Coordinates of C-alpha atoms in Angstrom, one line a residue:
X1 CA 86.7 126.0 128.2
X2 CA 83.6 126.1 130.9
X3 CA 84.8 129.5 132.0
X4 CA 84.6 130.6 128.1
X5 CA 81.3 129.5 127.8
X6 CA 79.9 130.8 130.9
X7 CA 81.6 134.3 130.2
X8 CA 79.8 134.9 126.4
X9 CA 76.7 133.3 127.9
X10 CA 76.7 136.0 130.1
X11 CA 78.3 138.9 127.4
X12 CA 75.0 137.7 125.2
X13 CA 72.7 137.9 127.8
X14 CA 73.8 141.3 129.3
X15 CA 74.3 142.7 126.0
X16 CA 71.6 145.4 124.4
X17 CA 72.7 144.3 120.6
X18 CA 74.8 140.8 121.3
X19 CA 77.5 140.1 119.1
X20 CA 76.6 137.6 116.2
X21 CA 80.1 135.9 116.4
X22 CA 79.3 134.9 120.2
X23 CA 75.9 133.7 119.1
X24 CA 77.1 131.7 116.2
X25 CA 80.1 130.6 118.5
X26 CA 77.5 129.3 121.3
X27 CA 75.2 127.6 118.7
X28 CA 78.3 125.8 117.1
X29 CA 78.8 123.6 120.7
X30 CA 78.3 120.4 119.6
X31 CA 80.1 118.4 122.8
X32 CA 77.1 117.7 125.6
X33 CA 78.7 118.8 128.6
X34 CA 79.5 122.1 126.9
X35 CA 75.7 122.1 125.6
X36 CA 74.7 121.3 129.2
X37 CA 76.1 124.6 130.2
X38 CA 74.1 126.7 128.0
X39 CA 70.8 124.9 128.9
X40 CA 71.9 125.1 132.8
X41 CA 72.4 129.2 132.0
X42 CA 69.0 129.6 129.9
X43 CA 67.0 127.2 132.8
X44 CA 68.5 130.3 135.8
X45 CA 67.3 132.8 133.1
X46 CA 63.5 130.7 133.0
X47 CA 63.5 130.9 136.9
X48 CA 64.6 134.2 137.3
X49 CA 62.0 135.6 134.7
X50 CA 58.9 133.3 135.6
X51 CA 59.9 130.9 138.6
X52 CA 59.9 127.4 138.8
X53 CA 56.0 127.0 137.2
X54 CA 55.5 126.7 133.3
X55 CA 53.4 129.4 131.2
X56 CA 51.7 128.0 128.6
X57 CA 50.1 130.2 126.0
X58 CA 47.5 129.2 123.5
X59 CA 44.4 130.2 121.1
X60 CA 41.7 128.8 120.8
X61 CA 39.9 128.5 117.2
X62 CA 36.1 127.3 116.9
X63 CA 35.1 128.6 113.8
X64 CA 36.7 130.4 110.2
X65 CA 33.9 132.7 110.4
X66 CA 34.9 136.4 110.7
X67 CA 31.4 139.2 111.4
X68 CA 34.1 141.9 111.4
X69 CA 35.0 140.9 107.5

């Protein structure tokens, strides 16, 4: 079963247009050490993409006025 998971993980995240059934098939994992898998596989994705730090992205609002209407 862990090979399973691991291998549409993979097919999903190399894919250009994923499948829907293997998305649907990933979200419908309800047992933990199957879910643990997937957030194992998106947390390599994180570090691979942005390292081991944390972006954080906000915007800040101080007033509802708008001069450009």
């Amino acid at each position: 079963m862990q090979d399973t998971i691991l291998s549409v993980l993979e097919k999903v995240y190399t894919a250009v247009d994923p499948d829907p059934a293997d998305i649907e098939y990933l979200l419908s994992i309800e047992d933990k050490d199957q879910m643990q898998l997937i957030f194992d596989f998106a947390d390599r994705v994180r570090q691979g993409c942005v390292g081991q730090g944390i972006l954080v992205r906000g915007i800040v609002e101080f007033s509802n006025f708008c001069r450009n209407r």
